[in-house]
Coordinates of C-alpha atoms in Angstrom, one line a residue:
M138 CA 0.4 -46.5 -30.4
T139 CA -2.1 -49.1 -29.2
V140 CA -4.8 -48.5 -26.7
H141 CA -2.9 -50.7 -24.2
Q142 CA 0.2 -48.6 -24.6
L143 CA -1.8 -45.4 -24.3
N144 CA -3.3 -46.7 -21.0
E145 CA 0.2 -47.5 -19.7
L146 CA 1.5 -44.1 -20.6
L147 CA -1.5 -42.4 -18.9
L148 CA -0.9 -44.4 -15.8
I149 CA 2.8 -43.5 -15.7
C150 CA 2.1 -39.8 -16.2
S151 CA -0.6 -39.8 -13.5
L152 CA 1.7 -41.5 -11.0
V153 CA 4.5 -39.1 -11.8
L154 CA 2.1 -36.2 -11.4
L155 CA 0.8 -37.5 -8.0
V156 CA 4.4 -37.9 -6.7
A157 CA 5.3 -34.4 -7.9
V158 CA 2.2 -33.0 -6.1
A159 CA 3.2 -34.8 -2.9
A160 CA 6.7 -33.3 -3.4
V161 CA 5.2 -29.8 -3.0
R162 CA 4.3 -30.6 0.6
I163 CA 7.9 -31.8 1.2
S164 CA 9.3 -28.6 -0.3
S165 CA 7.1 -26.4 1.8
R166 CA 8.3 -28.1 5.0
S167 CA 11.9 -28.1 4.0
G168 CA 12.1 -24.6 2.5
L169 CA 13.6 -26.0 -0.7
P170 CA 12.1 -24.8 -4.1
S171 CA 10.0 -27.6 -5.5
L172 CA 12.0 -27.5 -8.8
L173 CA 14.7 -29.5 -7.2
L174 CA 12.3 -32.3 -6.4
Y175 CA 10.8 -32.3 -9.9
L176 CA 14.3 -32.5 -11.4
G177 CA 15.1 -35.3 -9.0
I178 CA 12.1 -37.2 -10.2
G179 CA 13.2 -36.8 -13.8
V180 CA 16.8 -37.9 -13.0
A181 CA 15.5 -40.9 -11.0
I182 CA 13.5 -42.3 -13.9
G183 CA 16.0 -41.3 -16.6
Q184 CA 19.4 -42.7 -17.6
D185 CA 21.4 -44.1 -14.7
G186 CA 18.2 -44.1 -12.7
I187 CA 15.7 -46.7 -11.6
G188 CA 13.6 -46.2 -14.7
N189 CA 16.6 -46.2 -17.1
V190 CA 14.6 -44.2 -19.7
A191 CA 16.9 -43.0 -22.5
F192 CA 15.9 -39.5 -23.6
D193 CA 18.2 -37.2 -25.5
N194 CA 15.8 -35.1 -27.7
A195 CA 17.0 -31.5 -26.9
E196 CA 14.8 -30.0 -29.6
L197 CA 11.6 -31.4 -28.1
T198 CA 12.7 -30.4 -24.7
Q199 CA 13.2 -26.8 -25.9
V200 CA 9.8 -26.6 -27.6
I201 CA 8.0 -28.0 -24.5
G202 CA 10.1 -25.7 -22.3
Y203 CA 9.1 -22.6 -24.3
A204 CA 5.4 -23.6 -24.0
A205 CA 5.7 -24.2 -20.3
L206 CA 7.5 -20.9 -19.9
V207 CA 4.6 -19.1 -21.6
V208 CA 2.2 -20.6 -19.1
I209 CA 4.5 -19.8 -16.1
L210 CA 4.9 -16.2 -17.3
A211 CA 1.2 -15.8 -17.8
E212 CA 0.5 -17.1 -14.3
G213 CA 3.1 -14.8 -12.9
G214 CA 1.7 -11.8 -14.7
L215 CA -1.9 -12.5 -13.5
G216 CA -0.7 -12.6 -9.9
T217 CA 1.3 -9.3 -10.2
K218 CA -0.3 -6.4 -8.4
W219 CA 0.2 -3.1 -10.2
K220 CA 0.2 -1.1 -7.0
E221 CA 3.2 -3.1 -5.8
I222 CA 5.1 -3.2 -9.0
K223 CA 4.5 0.4 -10.2
P224 CA 7.0 2.0 -7.7
A225 CA 9.6 -0.7 -8.5
L226 CA 9.2 -0.6 -12.3
P227 CA 12.1 1.7 -13.2
A228 CA 14.5 -0.2 -11.0
A229 CA 13.4 -3.5 -12.4
V230 CA 13.7 -2.3 -16.0
V231 CA 17.3 -1.2 -15.4
L232 CA 18.1 -4.4 -13.5
S233 CA 16.7 -6.4 -16.4
T234 CA 18.7 -4.7 -19.1
L235 CA 21.9 -3.0 -17.8
G236 CA 22.0 -5.5 -14.9
V237 CA 21.9 -8.4 -17.4
A238 CA 24.8 -7.0 -19.4
V239 CA 26.9 -6.6 -16.2
S240 CA 26.1 -10.1 -15.1
V241 CA 26.9 -11.6 -18.5
G242 CA 30.2 -9.8 -18.7
I243 CA 31.5 -10.8 -15.3
T244 CA 30.2 -14.4 -15.5
A245 CA 31.5 -15.0 -19.0
S246 CA 35.0 -13.6 -18.0
A247 CA 35.1 -16.1 -15.1
A248 CA 34.1 -19.0 -17.4
H249 CA 36.8 -18.1 -19.8
Y250 CA 39.7 -17.2 -17.6
L251 CA 39.1 -19.4 -14.6
V252 CA 37.5 -22.5 -16.2
G253 CA 39.2 -22.3 -19.7
L254 CA 36.1 -22.3 -21.9
E255 CA 36.1 -20.8 -25.3
W256 CA 34.7 -17.2 -25.5
Q257 CA 31.5 -18.4 -27.3
Q258 CA 30.8 -21.0 -24.7
A259 CA 31.6 -18.6 -21.9
L260 CA 29.3 -15.9 -23.3
I261 CA 26.5 -18.5 -23.7
I262 CA 26.8 -19.6 -20.1
G263 CA 27.0 -16.0 -18.9
A264 CA 23.8 -15.2 -20.7
V265 CA 22.0 -18.4 -19.7
V266 CA 22.5 -18.0 -16.0
S267 CA 21.8 -14.2 -15.9
S268 CA 18.0 -14.9 -15.9
T269 CA 16.3 -15.1 -12.4
D270 CA 13.3 -17.2 -11.5
A271 CA 10.7 -15.5 -9.2
A272 CA 8.8 -18.8 -8.8
A273 CA 11.8 -20.2 -7.0
V274 CA 12.2 -17.1 -4.9
F275 CA 8.6 -16.8 -3.7
S276 CA 8.3 -20.5 -3.1
V277 CA 10.7 -20.1 -0.1
L278 CA 9.6 -16.5 0.8
R279 CA 5.8 -16.9 0.8
K280 CA 5.7 -17.1 4.6
V281 CA 8.0 -14.0 5.0
P282 CA 6.2 -10.7 4.3
L283 CA 8.6 -8.4 2.6
P284 CA 8.5 -4.6 1.7
S285 CA 6.5 -4.1 -1.4
R286 CA 9.5 -2.5 -3.2
V287 CA 11.6 -5.7 -2.8
T288 CA 8.8 -8.0 -3.9
G289 CA 8.0 -5.7 -6.8
I290 CA 11.6 -5.5 -8.0
L291 CA 12.1 -9.3 -7.8
E292 CA 8.8 -10.0 -9.5
A293 CA 9.2 -7.5 -12.3
E294 CA 12.8 -8.4 -12.9
S295 CA 11.9 -12.1 -13.4
G296 CA 9.2 -11.2 -15.8
F297 CA 11.3 -8.7 -17.8
N298 CA 14.8 -10.2 -18.0
D299 CA 13.7 -13.4 -19.8
A300 CA 13.2 -11.5 -23.0
P301 CA 16.7 -9.9 -23.4
V302 CA 18.4 -13.1 -22.1
V303 CA 16.7 -15.2 -24.8
I304 CA 17.8 -12.8 -27.5
L305 CA 21.4 -12.9 -26.2
V306 CA 21.5 -16.7 -25.9
V307 CA 20.1 -17.1 -29.5
A308 CA 22.7 -14.5 -30.8
F309 CA 25.6 -16.1 -29.0
S310 CA 24.5 -19.6 -30.2
T311 CA 24.7 -18.6 -33.9
V312 CA 27.2 -20.7 -35.9
G313 CA 29.7 -18.4 -37.6
E314 CA 30.6 -14.8 -37.0
S315 CA 28.3 -13.0 -34.5
E316 CA 26.7 -9.6 -35.0
A317 CA 28.5 -6.4 -33.8
W318 CA 27.6 -5.5 -30.2
Y319 CA 25.8 -2.2 -31.2
L320 CA 23.6 -4.1 -33.7
L321 CA 22.8 -6.6 -31.0
V322 CA 21.8 -3.9 -28.6
G323 CA 19.6 -2.3 -31.2
E324 CA 18.0 -5.6 -32.0
I325 CA 17.3 -6.2 -28.3
A326 CA 15.8 -2.7 -27.9
L327 CA 13.6 -3.2 -30.9
E328 CA 12.3 -6.6 -29.9
L329 CA 11.5 -5.4 -26.4
A330 CA 9.6 -2.4 -27.7
I331 CA 7.6 -4.5 -30.1
G332 CA 6.9 -7.1 -27.4
A333 CA 5.8 -4.5 -24.9
A334 CA 3.5 -2.7 -27.4
V335 CA 1.9 -6.0 -28.5
G336 CA 1.5 -7.3 -24.9
L337 CA -0.1 -4.1 -23.7
A338 CA -2.4 -3.8 -26.7
V339 CA -3.6 -7.5 -26.4
G340 CA -4.0 -7.1 -22.7
F341 CA -6.2 -4.0 -22.8
I342 CA -8.3 -5.3 -25.7
G343 CA -8.8 -8.6 -24.0
S344 CA -9.7 -7.1 -20.7
Y345 CA -12.2 -4.7 -22.3
G346 CA -13.8 -7.6 -24.1
L347 CA -14.1 -9.8 -21.0
R348 CA -15.6 -7.0 -19.0
H349 CA -18.3 -6.2 -21.5
V350 CA -19.1 -9.6 -23.0
A351 CA -21.0 -12.0 -20.6
L352 CA -19.9 -15.5 -21.2
P353 CA -22.5 -18.2 -20.8
A354 CA -20.5 -20.1 -18.1
S355 CA -18.2 -18.9 -15.3
G356 CA -15.7 -21.8 -16.2
L357 CA -15.1 -20.1 -19.6
Y358 CA -13.5 -17.0 -18.1
P359 CA -10.2 -18.7 -17.0
I360 CA -9.9 -20.4 -20.4
A361 CA -10.5 -17.1 -22.1
V362 CA -7.9 -15.4 -20.0
M363 CA -5.2 -18.0 -20.7
A364 CA -6.1 -17.9 -24.4
I365 CA -5.6 -14.2 -24.5
A366 CA -2.2 -14.6 -22.8
V367 CA -1.1 -17.1 -25.4
V368 CA -2.4 -14.9 -28.2
A369 CA -0.1 -12.1 -26.9
Y370 CA 2.9 -14.4 -27.0
A371 CA 2.1 -15.6 -30.5
A372 CA 1.4 -12.1 -31.8
G373 CA 4.6 -10.7 -30.3
A374 CA 6.7 -13.5 -31.7
M375 CA 5.1 -13.2 -35.2
A376 CA 5.7 -9.4 -35.2
H377 CA 9.5 -10.2 -34.6
G378 CA 9.2 -8.9 -31.0
S379 CA 9.7 -10.5 -27.6
G380 CA 6.8 -13.0 -27.1
F381 CA 7.9 -13.6 -23.5
L382 CA 7.6 -9.9 -22.6
A383 CA 4.3 -9.7 -24.5
V384 CA 2.7 -12.6 -22.6
Y385 CA 3.9 -11.2 -19.2
L386 CA 2.6 -7.7 -19.8
A387 CA -0.7 -8.9 -21.3
S388 CA -1.2 -11.1 -18.3
M389 CA -0.4 -8.3 -15.9
V390 CA -3.0 -6.1 -17.5
L391 CA -5.6 -8.9 -17.3
G392 CA -4.7 -9.6 -13.7
N393 CA -5.2 -6.0 -12.7
A394 CA -8.4 -5.3 -14.8
K395 CA -10.9 -6.5 -12.2
L396 CA -12.3 -9.2 -14.5
P397 CA -15.3 -11.3 -13.5
H398 CA -14.2 -14.4 -11.4
A399 CA -10.7 -13.0 -11.0
P400 CA -9.6 -15.4 -8.2
A401 CA -10.9 -18.3 -10.2
N402 CA -8.9 -17.1 -13.2
R403 CA -5.8 -16.9 -11.1
G404 CA -6.5 -20.3 -9.5
F405 CA -6.8 -21.9 -12.9
A406 CA -3.6 -20.2 -14.2
E407 CA -1.8 -21.3 -11.0
G408 CA -2.9 -24.9 -11.6
L409 CA -1.7 -24.8 -15.2
G410 CA 1.6 -23.2 -14.0
W411 CA 2.2 -26.1 -11.6
I412 CA 1.5 -28.7 -14.3
A413 CA 3.9 -26.8 -16.7
Q414 CA 6.6 -26.6 -14.1
I415 CA 6.3 -30.3 -13.1
G416 CA 6.3 -31.5 -16.7
M417 CA 9.1 -29.2 -17.7
F418 CA 11.5 -30.1 -14.8
V419 CA 10.8 -33.8 -15.1
L420 CA 11.6 -33.6 -18.8
L421 CA 14.8 -31.6 -18.0
G422 CA 15.8 -34.3 -15.5
L423 CA 15.3 -36.9 -18.1
L424 CA 17.5 -35.1 -20.5
V425 CA 20.5 -35.0 -18.2
T426 CA 22.9 -38.0 -17.9
P427 CA 24.1 -38.1 -14.3
H428 CA 27.5 -39.8 -14.8
E429 CA 28.5 -37.0 -17.2
L430 CA 27.9 -34.4 -14.5
V431 CA 31.0 -35.4 -12.5
R432 CA 33.6 -33.9 -14.8
D433 CA 31.7 -30.6 -15.0
F434 CA 30.9 -30.3 -11.2
W435 CA 33.8 -28.1 -10.2
P436 CA 33.6 -25.8 -13.2
A437 CA 30.0 -25.3 -12.4
I438 CA 30.9 -24.5 -8.7
V439 CA 33.5 -22.0 -9.7
I440 CA 31.2 -20.2 -12.2
G441 CA 28.3 -20.2 -9.8
L442 CA 30.5 -18.8 -7.0
V443 CA 31.5 -15.9 -9.2
L444 CA 27.9 -15.4 -10.3
T445 CA 26.6 -15.4 -6.7
V446 CA 29.2 -13.4 -4.8
V447 CA 30.5 -11.1 -7.5
A448 CA 28.3 -10.8 -10.6
R449 CA 24.9 -10.6 -8.9
P450 CA 25.9 -8.1 -6.2
T451 CA 27.7 -5.9 -8.7
E452 CA 24.7 -6.1 -11.1
V453 CA 22.4 -5.0 -8.2
L454 CA 24.8 -2.2 -7.1
V455 CA 25.3 -0.7 -10.5
S456 CA 21.7 -1.0 -11.6
L457 CA 20.1 0.4 -8.4
L458 CA 22.7 3.1 -7.8
P459 CA 20.4 6.0 -9.1
F460 CA 17.4 4.8 -7.0
R461 CA 19.1 5.1 -3.6
I462 CA 17.7 1.8 -2.3
P463 CA 18.9 0.9 1.3
W464 CA 21.8 -1.5 1.5
R465 CA 19.7 -4.1 3.4
E466 CA 17.3 -4.4 0.5
Q467 CA 20.1 -4.5 -2.0
A468 CA 21.7 -7.3 0.0
L469 CA 18.5 -9.4 -0.1
L470 CA 18.0 -8.6 -3.8
S471 CA 21.6 -9.9 -4.4
W472 CA 21.1 -13.1 -2.6
A473 CA 17.6 -13.6 -4.0
G474 CA 18.8 -14.0 -7.6
L475 CA 17.8 -17.7 -7.7
R476 CA 18.2 -19.5 -11.0
G477 CA 15.4 -22.0 -11.9
A478 CA 13.5 -23.1 -15.0
V479 CA 14.7 -20.5 -17.5
P480 CA 18.5 -21.2 -17.4
I481 CA 18.1 -24.9 -17.9
I482 CA 15.6 -24.4 -20.8
L483 CA 17.9 -21.9 -22.4
A484 CA 20.8 -24.3 -22.1
T485 CA 19.1 -26.4 -24.7
I486 CA 19.4 -23.7 -27.4
P487 CA 23.1 -24.2 -28.1
M488 CA 22.4 -28.0 -28.2
V489 CA 19.8 -27.5 -30.9
S490 CA 22.0 -25.1 -32.8
G491 CA 24.9 -27.6 -32.9
I492 CA 27.4 -25.5 -31.0
E493 CA 30.6 -27.3 -30.1
G494 CA 30.6 -28.2 -26.4
S495 CA 26.9 -27.6 -26.0
E496 CA 26.5 -30.8 -23.9
R497 CA 29.1 -29.4 -21.4
I498 CA 27.3 -26.1 -21.3
F499 CA 24.0 -27.9 -20.4
N500 CA 25.7 -30.0 -17.7
I501 CA 27.4 -26.9 -16.1
V502 CA 24.2 -25.0 -16.0
F503 CA 22.3 -28.0 -14.6
V504 CA 24.8 -28.5 -11.7
L505 CA 25.0 -24.7 -11.1
V506 CA 21.2 -24.3 -10.8
V507 CA 20.8 -27.4 -8.5
V508 CA 23.8 -26.6 -6.1
Y509 CA 23.2 -22.9 -5.7
T510 CA 19.5 -23.3 -5.3
L511 CA 20.2 -25.8 -2.5
V512 CA 22.5 -23.1 -0.9
Q513 CA 20.4 -20.0 -1.4
G514 CA 16.9 -21.3 -1.2
P515 CA 16.7 -22.4 2.5
T516 CA 18.8 -19.4 3.6
L517 CA 16.6 -16.7 2.0
P518 CA 14.0 -16.6 4.8
W519 CA 16.7 -16.5 7.5
L520 CA 18.5 -13.6 5.6
A521 CA 15.2 -11.6 5.3
R522 CA 14.7 -11.9 9.1
A523 CA 18.3 -11.1 9.8
L524 CA 18.1 -8.0 7.7
E525 CA 14.8 -7.1 9.5
L526 CA 12.9 -6.9 6.2
G527 CA 10.1 -9.3 7.2
D528 CA 7.1 -7.4 8.6
Q529 CA 5.0 -9.9 10.4
N530 CA 2.4 -7.2 11.5
E531 CA 1.6 -6.2 7.9
A532 CA -2.2 -6.5 7.3
A533 CA -3.1 -9.2 4.8
D534 CA -5.1 -8.2 1.7
L535 CA -8.6 -9.4 1.2
G536 CA -9.5 -12.0 -1.4
V537 CA -12.3 -10.5 -3.4
E538 CA -14.1 -12.4 -6.2
S539 CA -16.6 -10.7 -8.5
A540 CA -19.4 -12.4 -10.4
P541 CA -21.6 -10.3 -12.7
L542 CA -25.3 -10.3 -12.3
E543 CA -26.2 -9.4 -15.8
R544 CA -30.0 -9.2 -15.6
L545 CA -29.9 -7.4 -12.3
R546 CA -27.2 -4.9 -13.4
G547 CA -25.1 -5.7 -10.4
H548 CA -22.3 -7.7 -9.0
L549 CA -21.9 -10.3 -6.3
L550 CA -18.7 -9.9 -4.4
S551 CA -17.3 -12.8 -2.5
V552 CA -14.9 -11.5 0.2
A553 CA -12.6 -13.7 2.3
I554 CA -11.2 -12.2 5.5
P555 CA -7.7 -13.7 6.0
E556 CA -5.5 -14.0 9.0
G557 CA -4.0 -10.6 9.9
S558 CA -6.7 -8.5 8.3
K559 CA -7.8 -5.4 10.2
M560 CA -11.4 -6.1 9.3
H561 CA -11.4 -8.5 12.2
G562 CA -13.6 -6.9 15.0
V563 CA -15.3 -4.4 12.6
E564 CA -19.1 -4.3 12.7
V565 CA -21.0 -4.5 9.4
A566 CA -22.3 -0.9 9.8
E567 CA -18.8 0.3 10.4
L568 CA -17.8 -0.8 6.9
R569 CA -19.6 2.3 5.6
L570 CA -20.3 0.8 2.2
P571 CA -21.6 3.2 -0.5
A572 CA -25.3 3.4 -1.2
G573 CA -26.2 0.6 -3.5
A574 CA -24.0 -2.0 -1.8
A575 CA -24.8 -4.3 1.2
V576 CA -23.5 -7.3 3.0
T577 CA -26.2 -10.0 2.4
L578 CA -24.6 -13.1 3.9
V579 CA -21.8 -14.2 6.2
V580 CA -20.3 -17.7 6.2
R581 CA -18.6 -18.6 9.5
E582 CA -17.3 -22.0 10.5
D583 CA -19.4 -23.8 7.8
K584 CA -22.5 -21.9 9.0
S585 CA -24.2 -19.1 7.1
F586 CA -26.4 -16.3 8.4
V587 CA -27.8 -13.0 7.3
P588 CA -25.9 -10.3 9.3
G589 CA -27.3 -7.2 11.0
P590 CA -25.7 -3.8 11.3
A591 CA -24.1 -4.7 14.6
T592 CA -22.7 -8.1 13.4
V593 CA -19.0 -8.3 14.3
L594 CA -16.8 -9.7 11.5
R595 CA -14.1 -12.2 12.3
R596 CA -11.0 -13.5 10.6
G597 CA -11.9 -16.5 8.5
D598 CA -15.3 -15.1 7.6
E599 CA -16.5 -15.1 4.0
L600 CA -18.9 -12.3 3.0
L601 CA -21.3 -12.0 0.1
V602 CA -21.7 -8.4 -0.9
V603 CA -24.2 -7.3 -3.5
A604 CA -23.3 -4.0 -5.3
T605 CA -24.9 -2.2 -8.2
D606 CA -22.8 -1.4 -11.3
P607 CA -22.2 2.3 -10.5
V608 CA -20.7 1.5 -7.0
R609 CA -19.1 -1.8 -7.6
D610 CA -15.5 -0.5 -7.7
A611 CA -16.1 1.9 -4.8
A612 CA -17.4 -0.9 -2.7
E613 CA -14.4 -3.1 -3.4
R614 CA -12.0 -0.2 -2.6
R615 CA -13.8 0.4 0.6
L616 CA -13.6 -3.2 1.6
R617 CA -9.9 -3.4 0.9
A618 CA -9.4 -0.1 2.8
V619 CA -11.0 -1.5 5.9
G620 CA -9.0 -4.7 5.5
Q621 CA -5.8 -2.7 5.5
G622 CA -6.7 0.2 7.9
G623 CA -9.5 -1.0 10.1
K624 CA -12.8 0.7 10.9
L625 CA -11.1 4.2 10.8
A626 CA -9.8 3.8 7.3
G627 CA -10.6 7.0 5.4
W628 CA -11.1 9.1 8.5
L629 CA -7.4 9.2 9.2
G630 CA -6.2 9.6 5.7
T631 CA -5.7 5.9 5.0
G632 CA -7.4 3.3 2.9
A633 CA -10.2 4.2 0.6
T634 CA -9.5 7.9 0.4
A635 CA -5.8 7.3 -0.5
A636 CA -6.8 4.6 -3.0
G637 CA -9.1 6.9 -4.9
A638 CA -12.4 6.0 -3.4
P639 CA -15.1 8.6 -2.6
E640 CA -14.6 10.5 0.6
P641 CA -16.2 8.6 3.5
H642 CA -19.5 9.8 4.9
R643 CA -18.8 12.1 7.9
G644 CA -22.3 12.0 9.4
P645 CA -23.9 9.2 11.5
L646 CA -23.2 5.7 10.3
R647 CA -25.6 4.7 7.5
N648 CA -27.5 1.5 8.0
P649 CA -26.7 -0.5 4.8
F650 CA -29.7 -2.8 5.2
R651 CA -32.5 -0.3 4.7
R652 CA -35.8 -1.8 3.7
T653 CA -37.0 -0.8 0.3
S654 CA -40.7 -0.4 -0.5
G655 CA -42.2 -3.4 -2.1

């Protein structure tokens, strides 16, 4: 490749990226998941499009798709809050294992008996489309606050079900006689166990190292976090376990470990996640040949209809039966089973394996994902409101960033007060921070000032809080408690006390700005 060709390639990639970033704004206004717009860009510049770019390398698409999926799972794990996912974990695990089996059985039967596909092709399609995509779900639900149990189940399910689905698709795509079902179940269980063990181990070791080793520059922390996540995937895969489960669990441990510069870490991962999604979907759009989709349109509609109105509700009903989840939440979970990146990526596996009819499998999955995302995506917020599951009065959590002050043996906490936070209207003295922590600066409307004990905090303020090492965690718990419960948090059994912080001081309010002798 010459320098001139490289410059042209960089220009084209930059223009595509800019168009894709602009598409995010369109998707946020229309309520459509952005994946459809990225796929549209790939189709537009591919075969039968304005660019007429001929691309048919399924193996390269699969490799890039796997790499992108690692980044997407890492970003999802870093943003997963343990306090939300913990109560939903048993239900999500059952939904990601037993639920996947139910979905595969029903969908594959429909593909065989209603569409006329061979059993191998039907089972591959059933496995491929049984994986959900939380990114697609939350892209249309981000403005609709939901009960923590619903969001926890959806998020955990999307992180967990990729692993067994990949194993099933690879097994069904094997040329020749497949393994017995009980051997396949044992293989899935073993790979999940290895992946979980490796992911948790790498996550805990990595978080311990980042908390105790001061890096020379703050910009190195996000890079180190993503490197640890990729190590978890590689180690899990090399140990013959599920690398996808390993990277998700390791990232979840890192995201809940209160690492230095945590918001910056998540922001960096989110940026990489967007780049991974954009590149992956554009490439998938390039791989498809639009004129070949016509003959597979109605088979995809039939299979998708069975998946949406029969398989997914049955999967949710059977899996969540022991947990006694209200029917309204089950209804939303059933409709929120959006398919996105993973099914289209997995549809390249039979193409690489040389399975007969693999091109048709890819086309059916592509049409199914696009059509039913168009149907389900825009209607999800409406359904959540209709089921009265959106709580608009729920207090928003604070954004807290921690930077270590190594030589001073302390921490500088940057606290952002969002809309809906109950810290609005609270005086600085009413925060009742532990001894050793104090609010040193308030930034309000682009102006900064040193607050006094009677300074009233407002939504939109940014606070700088200095805390010594022993009280750093207690100070953050107290700030979050006030953000959720207001100035009386702790007095009425809410907030810091419930979260495990020390009991609040019952005497007169302490002045957190006492002068120290010079």
